[in-house]
Short mmCIF file of C-alpha atoms in Angstrom, two decimals:
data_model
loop_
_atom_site.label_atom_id
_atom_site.label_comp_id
_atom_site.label_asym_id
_atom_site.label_seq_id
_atom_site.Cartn_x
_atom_site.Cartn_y
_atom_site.Cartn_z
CA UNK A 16 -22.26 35.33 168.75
CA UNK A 17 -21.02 31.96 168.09
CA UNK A 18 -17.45 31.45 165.78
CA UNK A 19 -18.30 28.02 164.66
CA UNK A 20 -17.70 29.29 160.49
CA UNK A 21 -15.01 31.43 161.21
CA UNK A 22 -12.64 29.30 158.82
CA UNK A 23 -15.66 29.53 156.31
CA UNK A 24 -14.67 32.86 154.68
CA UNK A 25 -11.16 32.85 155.13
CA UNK A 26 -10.47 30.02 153.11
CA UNK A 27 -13.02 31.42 150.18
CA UNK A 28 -11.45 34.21 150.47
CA UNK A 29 -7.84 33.28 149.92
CA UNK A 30 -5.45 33.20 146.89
CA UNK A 31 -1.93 33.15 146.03
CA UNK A 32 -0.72 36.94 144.75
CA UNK A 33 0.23 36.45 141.21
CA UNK A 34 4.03 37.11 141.26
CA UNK A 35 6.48 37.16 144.30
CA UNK A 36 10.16 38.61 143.98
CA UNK A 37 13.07 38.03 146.09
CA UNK A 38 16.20 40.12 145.59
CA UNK A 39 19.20 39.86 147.34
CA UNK A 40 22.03 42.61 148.12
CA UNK A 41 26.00 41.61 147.13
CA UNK A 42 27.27 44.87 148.79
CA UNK A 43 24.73 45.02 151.95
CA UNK A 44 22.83 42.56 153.81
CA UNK A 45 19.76 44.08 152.43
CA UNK A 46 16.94 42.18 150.84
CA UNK A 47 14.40 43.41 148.66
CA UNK A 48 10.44 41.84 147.36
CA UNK A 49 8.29 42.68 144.89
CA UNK A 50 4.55 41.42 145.20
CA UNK A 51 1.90 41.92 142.05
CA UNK A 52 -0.63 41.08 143.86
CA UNK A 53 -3.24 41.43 140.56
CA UNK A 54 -2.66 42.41 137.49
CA UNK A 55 -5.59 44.91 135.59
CA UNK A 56 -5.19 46.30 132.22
CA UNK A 57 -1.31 44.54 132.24
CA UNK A 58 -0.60 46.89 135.16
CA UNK A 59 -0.22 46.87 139.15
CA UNK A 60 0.53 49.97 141.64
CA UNK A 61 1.99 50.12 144.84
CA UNK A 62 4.65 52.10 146.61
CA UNK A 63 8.06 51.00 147.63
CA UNK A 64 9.02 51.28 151.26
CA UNK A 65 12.47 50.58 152.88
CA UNK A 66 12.69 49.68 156.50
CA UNK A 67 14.35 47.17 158.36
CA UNK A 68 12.87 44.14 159.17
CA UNK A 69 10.79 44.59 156.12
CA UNK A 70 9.43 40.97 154.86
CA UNK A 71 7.80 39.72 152.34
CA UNK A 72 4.93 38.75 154.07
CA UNK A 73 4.34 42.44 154.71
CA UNK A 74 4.95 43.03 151.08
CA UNK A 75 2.30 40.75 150.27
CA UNK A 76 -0.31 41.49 152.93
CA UNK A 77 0.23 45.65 151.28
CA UNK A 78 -0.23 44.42 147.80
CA UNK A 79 -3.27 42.89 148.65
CA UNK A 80 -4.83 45.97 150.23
CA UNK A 81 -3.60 47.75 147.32
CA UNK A 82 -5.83 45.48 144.89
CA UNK A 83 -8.59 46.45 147.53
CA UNK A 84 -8.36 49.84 147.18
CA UNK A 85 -8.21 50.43 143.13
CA UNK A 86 -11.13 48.17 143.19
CA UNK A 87 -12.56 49.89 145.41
CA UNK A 88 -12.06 53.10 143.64
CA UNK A 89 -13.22 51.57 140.21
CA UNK A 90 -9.14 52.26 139.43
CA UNK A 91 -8.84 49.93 135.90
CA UNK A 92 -5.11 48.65 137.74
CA UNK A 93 -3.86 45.90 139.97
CA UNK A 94 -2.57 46.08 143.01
CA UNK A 95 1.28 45.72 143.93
CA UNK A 96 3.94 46.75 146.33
CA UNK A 97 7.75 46.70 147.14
CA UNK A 98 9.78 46.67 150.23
CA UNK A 99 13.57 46.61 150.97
CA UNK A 100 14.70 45.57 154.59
CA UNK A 101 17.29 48.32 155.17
CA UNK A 102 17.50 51.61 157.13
CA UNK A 103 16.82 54.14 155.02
CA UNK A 104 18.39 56.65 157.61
CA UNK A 105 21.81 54.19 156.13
CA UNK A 106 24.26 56.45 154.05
CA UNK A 107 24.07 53.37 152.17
CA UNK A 108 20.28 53.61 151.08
CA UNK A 109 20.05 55.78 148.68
CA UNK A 110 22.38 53.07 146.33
CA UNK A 111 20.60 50.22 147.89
CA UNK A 112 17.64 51.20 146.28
CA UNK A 113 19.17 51.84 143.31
CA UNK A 114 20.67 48.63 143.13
CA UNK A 115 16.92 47.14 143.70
CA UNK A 116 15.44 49.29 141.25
CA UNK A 117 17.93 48.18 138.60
CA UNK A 118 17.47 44.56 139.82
CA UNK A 119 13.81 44.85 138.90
CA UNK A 120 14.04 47.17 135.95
CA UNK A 121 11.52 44.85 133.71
CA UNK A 122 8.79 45.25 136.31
CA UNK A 123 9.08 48.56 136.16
CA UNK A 124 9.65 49.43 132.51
CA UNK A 125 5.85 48.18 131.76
CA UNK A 126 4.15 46.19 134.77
CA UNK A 127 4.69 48.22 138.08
CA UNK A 128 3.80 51.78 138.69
CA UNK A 129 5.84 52.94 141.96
CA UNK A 130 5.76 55.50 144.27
CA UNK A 131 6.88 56.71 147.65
CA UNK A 132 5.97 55.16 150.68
CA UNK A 133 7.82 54.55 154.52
CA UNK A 134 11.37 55.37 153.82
CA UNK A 135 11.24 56.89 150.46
CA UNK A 136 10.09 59.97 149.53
CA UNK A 137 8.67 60.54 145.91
CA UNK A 138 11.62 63.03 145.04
CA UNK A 139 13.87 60.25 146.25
CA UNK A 140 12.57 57.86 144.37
CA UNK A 141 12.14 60.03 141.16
CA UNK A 142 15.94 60.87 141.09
CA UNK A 143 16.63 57.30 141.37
CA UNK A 144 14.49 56.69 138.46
CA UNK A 145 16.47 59.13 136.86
CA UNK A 146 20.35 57.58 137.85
CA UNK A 147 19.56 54.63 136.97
CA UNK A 148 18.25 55.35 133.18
CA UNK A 149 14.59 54.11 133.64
CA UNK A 150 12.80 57.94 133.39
CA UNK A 151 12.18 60.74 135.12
CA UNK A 152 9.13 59.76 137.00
CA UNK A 153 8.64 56.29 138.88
CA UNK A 154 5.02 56.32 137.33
CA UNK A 155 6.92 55.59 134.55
CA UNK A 156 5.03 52.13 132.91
CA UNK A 157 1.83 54.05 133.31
CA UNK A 158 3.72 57.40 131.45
CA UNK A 159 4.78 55.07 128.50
CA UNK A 160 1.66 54.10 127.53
CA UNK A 161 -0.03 57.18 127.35
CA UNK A 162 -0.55 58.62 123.61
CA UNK A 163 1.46 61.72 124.68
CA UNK A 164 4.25 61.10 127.42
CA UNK A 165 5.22 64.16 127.02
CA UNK A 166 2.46 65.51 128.10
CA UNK A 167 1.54 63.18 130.81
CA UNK A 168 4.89 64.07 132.42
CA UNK A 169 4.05 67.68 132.20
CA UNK A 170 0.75 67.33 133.87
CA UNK A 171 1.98 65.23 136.57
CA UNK A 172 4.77 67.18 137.43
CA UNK A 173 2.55 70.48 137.59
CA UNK A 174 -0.08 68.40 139.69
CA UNK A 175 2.61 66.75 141.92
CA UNK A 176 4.61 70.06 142.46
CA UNK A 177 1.49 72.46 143.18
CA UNK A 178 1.10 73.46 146.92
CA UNK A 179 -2.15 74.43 148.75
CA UNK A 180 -1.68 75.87 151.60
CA UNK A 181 1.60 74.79 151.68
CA UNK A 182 0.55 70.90 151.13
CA UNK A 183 1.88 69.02 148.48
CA UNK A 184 -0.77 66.86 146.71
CA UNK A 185 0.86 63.70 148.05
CA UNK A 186 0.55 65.52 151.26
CA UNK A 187 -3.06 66.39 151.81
CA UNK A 188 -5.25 64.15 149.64
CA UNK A 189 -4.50 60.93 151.74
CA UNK A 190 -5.75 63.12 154.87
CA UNK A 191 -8.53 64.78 152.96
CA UNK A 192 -9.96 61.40 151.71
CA UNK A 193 -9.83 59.80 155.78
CA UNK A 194 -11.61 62.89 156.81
CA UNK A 195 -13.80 62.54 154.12
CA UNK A 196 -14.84 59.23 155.17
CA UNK A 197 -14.76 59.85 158.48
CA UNK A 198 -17.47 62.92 157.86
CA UNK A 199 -19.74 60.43 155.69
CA UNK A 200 -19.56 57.84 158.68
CA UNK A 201 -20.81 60.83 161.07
CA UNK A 202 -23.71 61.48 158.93
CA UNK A 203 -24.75 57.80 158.38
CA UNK A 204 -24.68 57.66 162.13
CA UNK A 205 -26.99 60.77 162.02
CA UNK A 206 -23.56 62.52 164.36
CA UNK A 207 -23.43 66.62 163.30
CA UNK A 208 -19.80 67.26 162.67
CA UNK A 209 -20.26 70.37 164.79
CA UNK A 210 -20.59 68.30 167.64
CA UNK A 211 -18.34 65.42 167.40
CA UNK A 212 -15.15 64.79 168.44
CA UNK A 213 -12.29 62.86 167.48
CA UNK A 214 -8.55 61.90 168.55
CA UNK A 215 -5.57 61.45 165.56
CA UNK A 216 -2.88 58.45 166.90
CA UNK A 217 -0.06 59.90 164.52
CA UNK A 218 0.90 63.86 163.21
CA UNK A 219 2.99 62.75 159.91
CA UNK A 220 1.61 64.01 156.56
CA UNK A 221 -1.26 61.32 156.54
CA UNK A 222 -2.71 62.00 160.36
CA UNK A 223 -1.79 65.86 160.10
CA UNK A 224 -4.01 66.54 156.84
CA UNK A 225 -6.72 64.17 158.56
CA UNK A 226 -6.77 66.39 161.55
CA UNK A 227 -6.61 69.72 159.50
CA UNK A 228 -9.52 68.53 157.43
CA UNK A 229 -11.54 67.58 160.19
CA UNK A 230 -10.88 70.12 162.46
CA UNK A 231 -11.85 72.76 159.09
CA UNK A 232 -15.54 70.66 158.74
CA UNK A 233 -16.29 71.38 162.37
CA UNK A 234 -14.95 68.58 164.17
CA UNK A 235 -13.15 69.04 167.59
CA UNK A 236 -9.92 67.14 167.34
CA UNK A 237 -9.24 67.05 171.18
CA UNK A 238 -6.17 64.86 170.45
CA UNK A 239 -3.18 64.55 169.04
CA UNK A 240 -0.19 62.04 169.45
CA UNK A 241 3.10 62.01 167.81
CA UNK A 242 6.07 60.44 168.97
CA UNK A 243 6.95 62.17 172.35
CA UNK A 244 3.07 61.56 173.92
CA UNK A 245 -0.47 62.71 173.58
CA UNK A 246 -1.69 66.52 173.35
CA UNK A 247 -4.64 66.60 174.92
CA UNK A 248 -7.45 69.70 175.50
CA UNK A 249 -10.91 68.05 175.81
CA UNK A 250 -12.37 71.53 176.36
CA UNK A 251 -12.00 73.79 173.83
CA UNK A 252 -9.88 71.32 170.94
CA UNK A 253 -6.67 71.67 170.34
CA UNK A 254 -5.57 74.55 167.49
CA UNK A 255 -4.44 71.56 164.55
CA UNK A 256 -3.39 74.57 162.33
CA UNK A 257 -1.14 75.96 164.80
CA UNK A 258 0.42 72.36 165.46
CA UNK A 259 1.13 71.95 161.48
CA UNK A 260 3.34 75.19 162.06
CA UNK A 261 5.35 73.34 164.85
CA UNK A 262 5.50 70.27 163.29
CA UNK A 263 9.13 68.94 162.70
CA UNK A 264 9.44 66.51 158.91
CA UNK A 265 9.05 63.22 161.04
CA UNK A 266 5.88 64.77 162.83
CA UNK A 267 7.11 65.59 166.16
CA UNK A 268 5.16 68.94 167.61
CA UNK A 269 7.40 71.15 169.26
CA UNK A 270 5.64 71.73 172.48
CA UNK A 271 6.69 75.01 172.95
CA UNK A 272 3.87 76.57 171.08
CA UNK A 273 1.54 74.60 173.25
CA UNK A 274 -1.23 76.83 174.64
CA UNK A 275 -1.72 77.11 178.84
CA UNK A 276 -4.47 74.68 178.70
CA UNK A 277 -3.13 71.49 176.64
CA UNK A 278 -2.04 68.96 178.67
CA UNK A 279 0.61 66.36 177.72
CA UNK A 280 -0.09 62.65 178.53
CA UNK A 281 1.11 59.62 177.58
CA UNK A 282 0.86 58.20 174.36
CA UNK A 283 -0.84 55.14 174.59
CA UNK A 284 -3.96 56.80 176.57
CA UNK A 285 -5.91 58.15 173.06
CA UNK A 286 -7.53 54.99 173.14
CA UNK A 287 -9.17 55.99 176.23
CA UNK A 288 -10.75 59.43 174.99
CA UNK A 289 -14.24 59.46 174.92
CA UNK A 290 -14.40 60.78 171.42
CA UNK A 291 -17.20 59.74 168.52
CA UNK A 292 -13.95 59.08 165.88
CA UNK A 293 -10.46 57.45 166.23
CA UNK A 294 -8.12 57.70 163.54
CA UNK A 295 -5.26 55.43 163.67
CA UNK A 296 -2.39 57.18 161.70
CA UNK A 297 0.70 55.77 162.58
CA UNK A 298 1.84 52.34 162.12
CA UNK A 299 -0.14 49.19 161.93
CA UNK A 300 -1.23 46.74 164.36
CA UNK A 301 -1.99 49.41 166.71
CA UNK A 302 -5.14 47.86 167.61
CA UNK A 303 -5.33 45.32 169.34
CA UNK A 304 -7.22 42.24 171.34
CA UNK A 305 -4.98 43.39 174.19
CA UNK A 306 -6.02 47.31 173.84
CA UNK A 307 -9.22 47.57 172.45
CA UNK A 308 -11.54 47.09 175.17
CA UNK A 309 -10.36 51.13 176.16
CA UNK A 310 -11.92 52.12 173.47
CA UNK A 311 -14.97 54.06 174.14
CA UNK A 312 -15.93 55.51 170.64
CA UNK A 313 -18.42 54.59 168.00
CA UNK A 314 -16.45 54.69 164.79
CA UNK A 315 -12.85 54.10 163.88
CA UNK A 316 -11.68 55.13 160.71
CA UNK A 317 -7.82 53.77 159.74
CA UNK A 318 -5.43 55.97 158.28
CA UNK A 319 -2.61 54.08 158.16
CA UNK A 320 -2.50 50.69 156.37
CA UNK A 321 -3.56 47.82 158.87
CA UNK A 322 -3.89 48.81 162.27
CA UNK A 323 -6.24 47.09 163.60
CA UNK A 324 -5.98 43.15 163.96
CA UNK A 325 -8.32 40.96 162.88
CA UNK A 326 -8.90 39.75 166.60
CA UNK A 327 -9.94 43.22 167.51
CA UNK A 328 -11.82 44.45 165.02
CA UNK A 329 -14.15 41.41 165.49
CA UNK A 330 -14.45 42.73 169.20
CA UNK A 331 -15.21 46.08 167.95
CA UNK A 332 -17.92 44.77 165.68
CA UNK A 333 -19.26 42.82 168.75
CA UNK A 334 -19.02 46.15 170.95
CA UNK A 335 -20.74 48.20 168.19
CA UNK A 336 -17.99 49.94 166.94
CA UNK A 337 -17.80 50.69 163.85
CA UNK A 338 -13.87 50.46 161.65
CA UNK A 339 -13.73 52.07 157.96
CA UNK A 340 -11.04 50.16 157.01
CA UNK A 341 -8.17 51.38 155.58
CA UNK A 342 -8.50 50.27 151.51
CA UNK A 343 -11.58 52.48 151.58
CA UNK A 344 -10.50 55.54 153.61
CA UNK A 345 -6.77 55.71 152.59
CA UNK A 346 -6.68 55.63 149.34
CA UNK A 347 -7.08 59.41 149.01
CA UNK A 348 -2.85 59.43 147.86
CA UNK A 349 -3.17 56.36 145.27
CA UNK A 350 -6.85 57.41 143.93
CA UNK A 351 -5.51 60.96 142.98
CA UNK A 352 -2.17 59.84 141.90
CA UNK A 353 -4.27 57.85 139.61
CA UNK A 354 -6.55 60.58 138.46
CA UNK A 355 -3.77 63.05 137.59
CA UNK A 356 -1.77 59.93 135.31
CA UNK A 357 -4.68 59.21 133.32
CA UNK A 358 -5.74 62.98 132.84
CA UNK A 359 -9.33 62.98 134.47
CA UNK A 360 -7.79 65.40 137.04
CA UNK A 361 -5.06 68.15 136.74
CA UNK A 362 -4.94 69.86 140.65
CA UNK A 363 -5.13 69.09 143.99
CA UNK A 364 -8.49 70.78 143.83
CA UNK A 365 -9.89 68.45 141.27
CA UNK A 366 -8.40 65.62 142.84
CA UNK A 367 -10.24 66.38 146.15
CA UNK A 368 -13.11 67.13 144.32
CA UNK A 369 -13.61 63.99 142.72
CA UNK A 370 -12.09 61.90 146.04
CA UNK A 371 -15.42 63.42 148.27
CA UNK A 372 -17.84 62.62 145.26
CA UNK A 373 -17.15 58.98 145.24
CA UNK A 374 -15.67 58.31 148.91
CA UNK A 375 -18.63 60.16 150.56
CA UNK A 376 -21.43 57.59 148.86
CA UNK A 377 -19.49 54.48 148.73
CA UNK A 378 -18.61 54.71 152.65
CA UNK A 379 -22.64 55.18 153.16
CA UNK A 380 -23.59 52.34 150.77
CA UNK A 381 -21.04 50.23 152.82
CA UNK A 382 -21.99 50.88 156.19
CA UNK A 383 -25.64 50.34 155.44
CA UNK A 384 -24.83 47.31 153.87
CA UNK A 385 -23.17 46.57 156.93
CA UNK A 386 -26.18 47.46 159.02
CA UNK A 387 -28.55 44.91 157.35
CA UNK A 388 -26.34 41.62 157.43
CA UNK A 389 -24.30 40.08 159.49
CA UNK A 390 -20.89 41.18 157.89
CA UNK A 391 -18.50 43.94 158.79
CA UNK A 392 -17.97 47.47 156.30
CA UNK A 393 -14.47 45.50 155.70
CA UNK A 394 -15.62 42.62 154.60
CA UNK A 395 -19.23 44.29 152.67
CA UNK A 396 -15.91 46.33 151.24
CA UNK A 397 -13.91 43.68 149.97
CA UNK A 398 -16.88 41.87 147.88
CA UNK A 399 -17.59 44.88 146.67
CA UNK A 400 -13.87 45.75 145.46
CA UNK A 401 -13.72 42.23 144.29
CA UNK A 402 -16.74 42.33 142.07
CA UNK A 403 -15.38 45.83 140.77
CA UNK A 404 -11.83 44.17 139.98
CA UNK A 405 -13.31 41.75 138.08
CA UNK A 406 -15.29 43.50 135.89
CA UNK A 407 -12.53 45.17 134.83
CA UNK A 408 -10.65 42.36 134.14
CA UNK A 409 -13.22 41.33 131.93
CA UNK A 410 -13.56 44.76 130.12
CA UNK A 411 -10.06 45.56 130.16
CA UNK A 412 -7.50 42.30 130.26
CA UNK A 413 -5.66 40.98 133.06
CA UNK A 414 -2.28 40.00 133.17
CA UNK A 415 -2.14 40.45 129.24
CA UNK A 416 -4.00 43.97 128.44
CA UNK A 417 -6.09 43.86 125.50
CA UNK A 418 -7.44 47.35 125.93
CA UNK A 419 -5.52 50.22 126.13
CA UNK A 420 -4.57 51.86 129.66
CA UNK A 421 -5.85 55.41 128.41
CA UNK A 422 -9.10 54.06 127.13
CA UNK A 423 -11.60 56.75 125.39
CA UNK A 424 -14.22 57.18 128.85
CA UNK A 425 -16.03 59.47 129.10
CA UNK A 426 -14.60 62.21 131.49
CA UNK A 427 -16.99 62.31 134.09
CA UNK A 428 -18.21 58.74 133.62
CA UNK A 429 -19.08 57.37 137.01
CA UNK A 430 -16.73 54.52 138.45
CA UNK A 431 -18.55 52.80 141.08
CA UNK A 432 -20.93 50.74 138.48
CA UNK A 433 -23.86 51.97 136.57
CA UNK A 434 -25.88 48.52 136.58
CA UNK A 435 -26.73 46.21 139.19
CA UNK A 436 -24.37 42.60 139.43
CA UNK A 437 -25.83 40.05 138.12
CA UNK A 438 -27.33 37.97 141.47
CA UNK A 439 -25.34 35.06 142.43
CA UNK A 440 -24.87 32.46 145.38
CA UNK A 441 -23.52 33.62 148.60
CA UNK A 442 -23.90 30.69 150.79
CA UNK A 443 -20.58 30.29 151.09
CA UNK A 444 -20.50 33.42 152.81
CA UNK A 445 -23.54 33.26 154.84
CA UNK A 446 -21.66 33.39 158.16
CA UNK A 447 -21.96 34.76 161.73
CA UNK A 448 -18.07 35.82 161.91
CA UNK A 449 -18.56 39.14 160.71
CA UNK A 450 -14.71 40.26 160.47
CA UNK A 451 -12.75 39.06 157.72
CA UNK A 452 -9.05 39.51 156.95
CA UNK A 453 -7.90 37.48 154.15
CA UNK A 454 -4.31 36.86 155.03
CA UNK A 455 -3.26 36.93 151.08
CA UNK A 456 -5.83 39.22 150.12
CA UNK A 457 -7.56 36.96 147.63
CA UNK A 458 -10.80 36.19 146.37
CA UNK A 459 -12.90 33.54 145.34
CA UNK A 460 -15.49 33.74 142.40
CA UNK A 461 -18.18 33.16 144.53
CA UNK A 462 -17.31 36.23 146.34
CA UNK A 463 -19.99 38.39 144.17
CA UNK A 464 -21.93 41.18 145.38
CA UNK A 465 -26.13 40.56 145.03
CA UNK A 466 -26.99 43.40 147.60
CA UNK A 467 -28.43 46.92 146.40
CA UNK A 468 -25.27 48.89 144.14
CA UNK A 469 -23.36 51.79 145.46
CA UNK A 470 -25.12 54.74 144.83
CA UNK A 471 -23.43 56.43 141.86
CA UNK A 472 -25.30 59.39 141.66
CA UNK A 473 -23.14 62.57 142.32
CA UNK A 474 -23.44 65.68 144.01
CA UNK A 475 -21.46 69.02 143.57
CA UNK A 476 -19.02 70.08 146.15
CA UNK A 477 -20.83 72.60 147.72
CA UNK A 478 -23.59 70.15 148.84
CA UNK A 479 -20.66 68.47 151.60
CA UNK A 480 -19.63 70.32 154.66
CA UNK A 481 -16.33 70.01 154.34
CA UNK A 482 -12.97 72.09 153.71
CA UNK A 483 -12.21 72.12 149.86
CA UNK A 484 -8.80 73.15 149.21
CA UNK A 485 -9.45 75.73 146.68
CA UNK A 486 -12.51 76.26 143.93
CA UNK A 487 -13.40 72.90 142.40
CA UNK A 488 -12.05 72.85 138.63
CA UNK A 489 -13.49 71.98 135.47
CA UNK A 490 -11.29 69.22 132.99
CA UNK A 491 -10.35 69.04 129.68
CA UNK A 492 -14.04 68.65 128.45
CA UNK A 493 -15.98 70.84 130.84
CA UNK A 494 -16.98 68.27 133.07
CA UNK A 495 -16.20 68.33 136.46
#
């Protein structure tokens, strides 16, 4: 495959996010960023992580992916995200980030809906909403603009604080939605989920509900890492629900509870398992040009934001292995945050409802648009959230909203796009290099869709053979 246009895309691809923020600690060293990467409807989401070594570069590339994935998700918002370099395990943190928050109060009083992410917790976060005066919720800018904010606290708080099964929503939907995708990438590669098998790099609350959720439609998880080292049984499976019981808050197993035969290997050798799925669920970049030659599987389906390099996907896509990237089959937590703020869901069990109804189709649609050119599912996946985000610029306002953010939609209205783009050039994007990675996440307008739409037809819960975490419910207007 020759790499003669592989500058071609990149650079149509490209843009500048709309508004960078540095902020700068007087009691700490720490530093803080803001990146609104887009701006939909007057509005941009993103969590806000704290870590060291945290840059703005980071900031920006997580932004971008979050523009990816409410476009993606036909999510009328832009995409956004903070980051703080300091250790949140610091006694300090906790008035770090209140220091930041107040720093960037404006941003967050109307432009920038928050939420946890690596080293903040949502109840962290919430209560420093709360200190420092801003509300009680750090979906707050979404919550003001609702017609009753009253009530759209209420019903996020009840959706937010529900468990199933002893899973917060925050907790399972991110999982639910990877094994959703995972399960639709099985059956587009005609693979029985009764007979595949797959191995989860990562056991926190994103690679634990992945596994559950899997494991629950048939699949044979036959491995596990966390921390300390692979679990391995390539036998029988290993027992994921009795592994969620032993699992400590940072997602170390206790390996006590391990049965007589699961073996214990080293961490780095799940990329050897002859398994039909991967799930990367840890930390990014964990895929690499140096690594992923061991891989023997068909499909890899991220979990965690960016962990496979550009370089090695492209190898991959060479080798025949598939990657669902991670704006399509990670957005489980931001889609049904989403949902439950504008009221078109009010449970965990609507929220995965409505998650498997559109992930299931648009992961299909992808994948055979895939198959038929010469362009990876990331890249078929990024027209196709581009094309959504602009339409919704043009219907709703960009950086200056002109519609409201609570429009009057119909409940069950789809949001994948009822009518066919209009056809336009792609020449600029008629190359071989089939991998593409913007490094700022942007777009160019020639970056339009002219292949067949994503199927938007719908089909009830019971048709997917999957877990569903309790009885699928019916909305305000009957309409599920």
């Amino acid at each position: 495959m020759t790499q003669t246009a592989v500058e071609t895309p990149l650079q149509v691809l490209e843009h500048e996010p709309y508004l960078q923020i540095t902020w700068r600690d007087k009691q700490t060293p720490a530093r803080g960023f803001v990146v609104i990467d887009e701006l939909v409807t007057g509005i941009a989401t993103g969590g806000l992580r704290m870590r060291p070594g945290c840059t703005i570069g980071e900031v920006s590339e997580l932004a971008r992916e979050m523009t990816l994935k409410m476009g993606a998700f036909g999510i009328h918002v832009g995409g956004a995200k903070g980051g703080i370099d300091f250790d949140s395990e610091d006694p300090r943190a906790d008035e770090v980030r209140e220091r930041f928050l107040q720093a960037v109060r404006p941003l967050l009083e109307r432009f920038w809906v928050t939420a946890g992410d690596l080293g903040t917790q949502q109840e962290q976060l919430d209560r420093a909403f709360s200190r420092v005066g801003i509300d009680e919720t750090s979906f707050h800018a979404a919550v003001v603009r609702s017609p009753d904010a009253a009530e759209a606290r209420s019903r996020i708080q009840q959706a937010f604080t529900t468990r199933t099964e002893g899973l917060l929503l925050s907790e399972l939907i991110g999982g639910f939605g990877v094994a959703e995708a995972a399960l639709a990438a099985l059956e587009h590669r005609s693979v029985p989920a009764a007979t595949a098998r797959a191995v989860v790099q990562g056991f926190g609350a994103m690679g634990g509900s992945t596994a559950l959720y899997l494991a629950q439609a048939g699949v044979k998880i036959v491995g596990i890492t966390d921390a300390h080292g692979l679990i391995l049984n390539t036998s029988r499976g290993l027992d994921v629900e009795l592994l969620l019981s032993a699992r400590s808050t940072g997602g170390v197993i206790d390996r006590s509870v391990l049965r007589e035969d699961d073996v214990e290997r080293p961490g780095d050798e799940w990329l050897d398992l002859d398994v039909d799925v991967l799930v990367p669920a840890a930390v990014g970049h964990t895929i690499t040009a140096a690594n992923c030659d061991r891989i023997k599987g068909s499909l890899v389906v991220e979990a965690a934001n960016v962990p496979t390099t550009p370089e090695a996907e492209q190898r991959l896509l060479e080798r025949g292995v598939t990657v669902i990237p991670d704006f399509i089959a990670n957005t489980g937590a931001a889609a049904g945050a989403w949902w439950v703020i504008l009221g078109e869901v009010v449970s965990p069990a609507g929220a995965c409802t409505r998650l498997s109804e559109q992930i299931r189709p648009l992961v299909r649609d992808l994948m055979s648009r895939a198959d038929g050119s010469a362009l990876s599912v990331r890249t078929e996946g990024i027209l196709f959230a581009r094309e959504n985000s602009q339409r919704m610029i043009d219907e709703y306002g960009g950086a200056v909203a002109f519609r409201e953010l609570f429009p009057d939609m119909t409940q069950g209205q789809s949001t994948l796009g009822d009518e066919e783009p209009e056809a336009v050039d792609r020449t600029a994007l008629d190359v071989t290099e089939a991998v593409v990675h913007p490094p700022n996440g942007g777009f160019s307008e020639a970056a339009d869709l002219t292949e067949s739409p994503v199927e938007t037809g719908r089909q009830p819960a019971a048709a997917f053979p999957a877990y569903y975490p309790g009885p699928a419910e019916d909305t305000v207007d009957g309409q599920p």
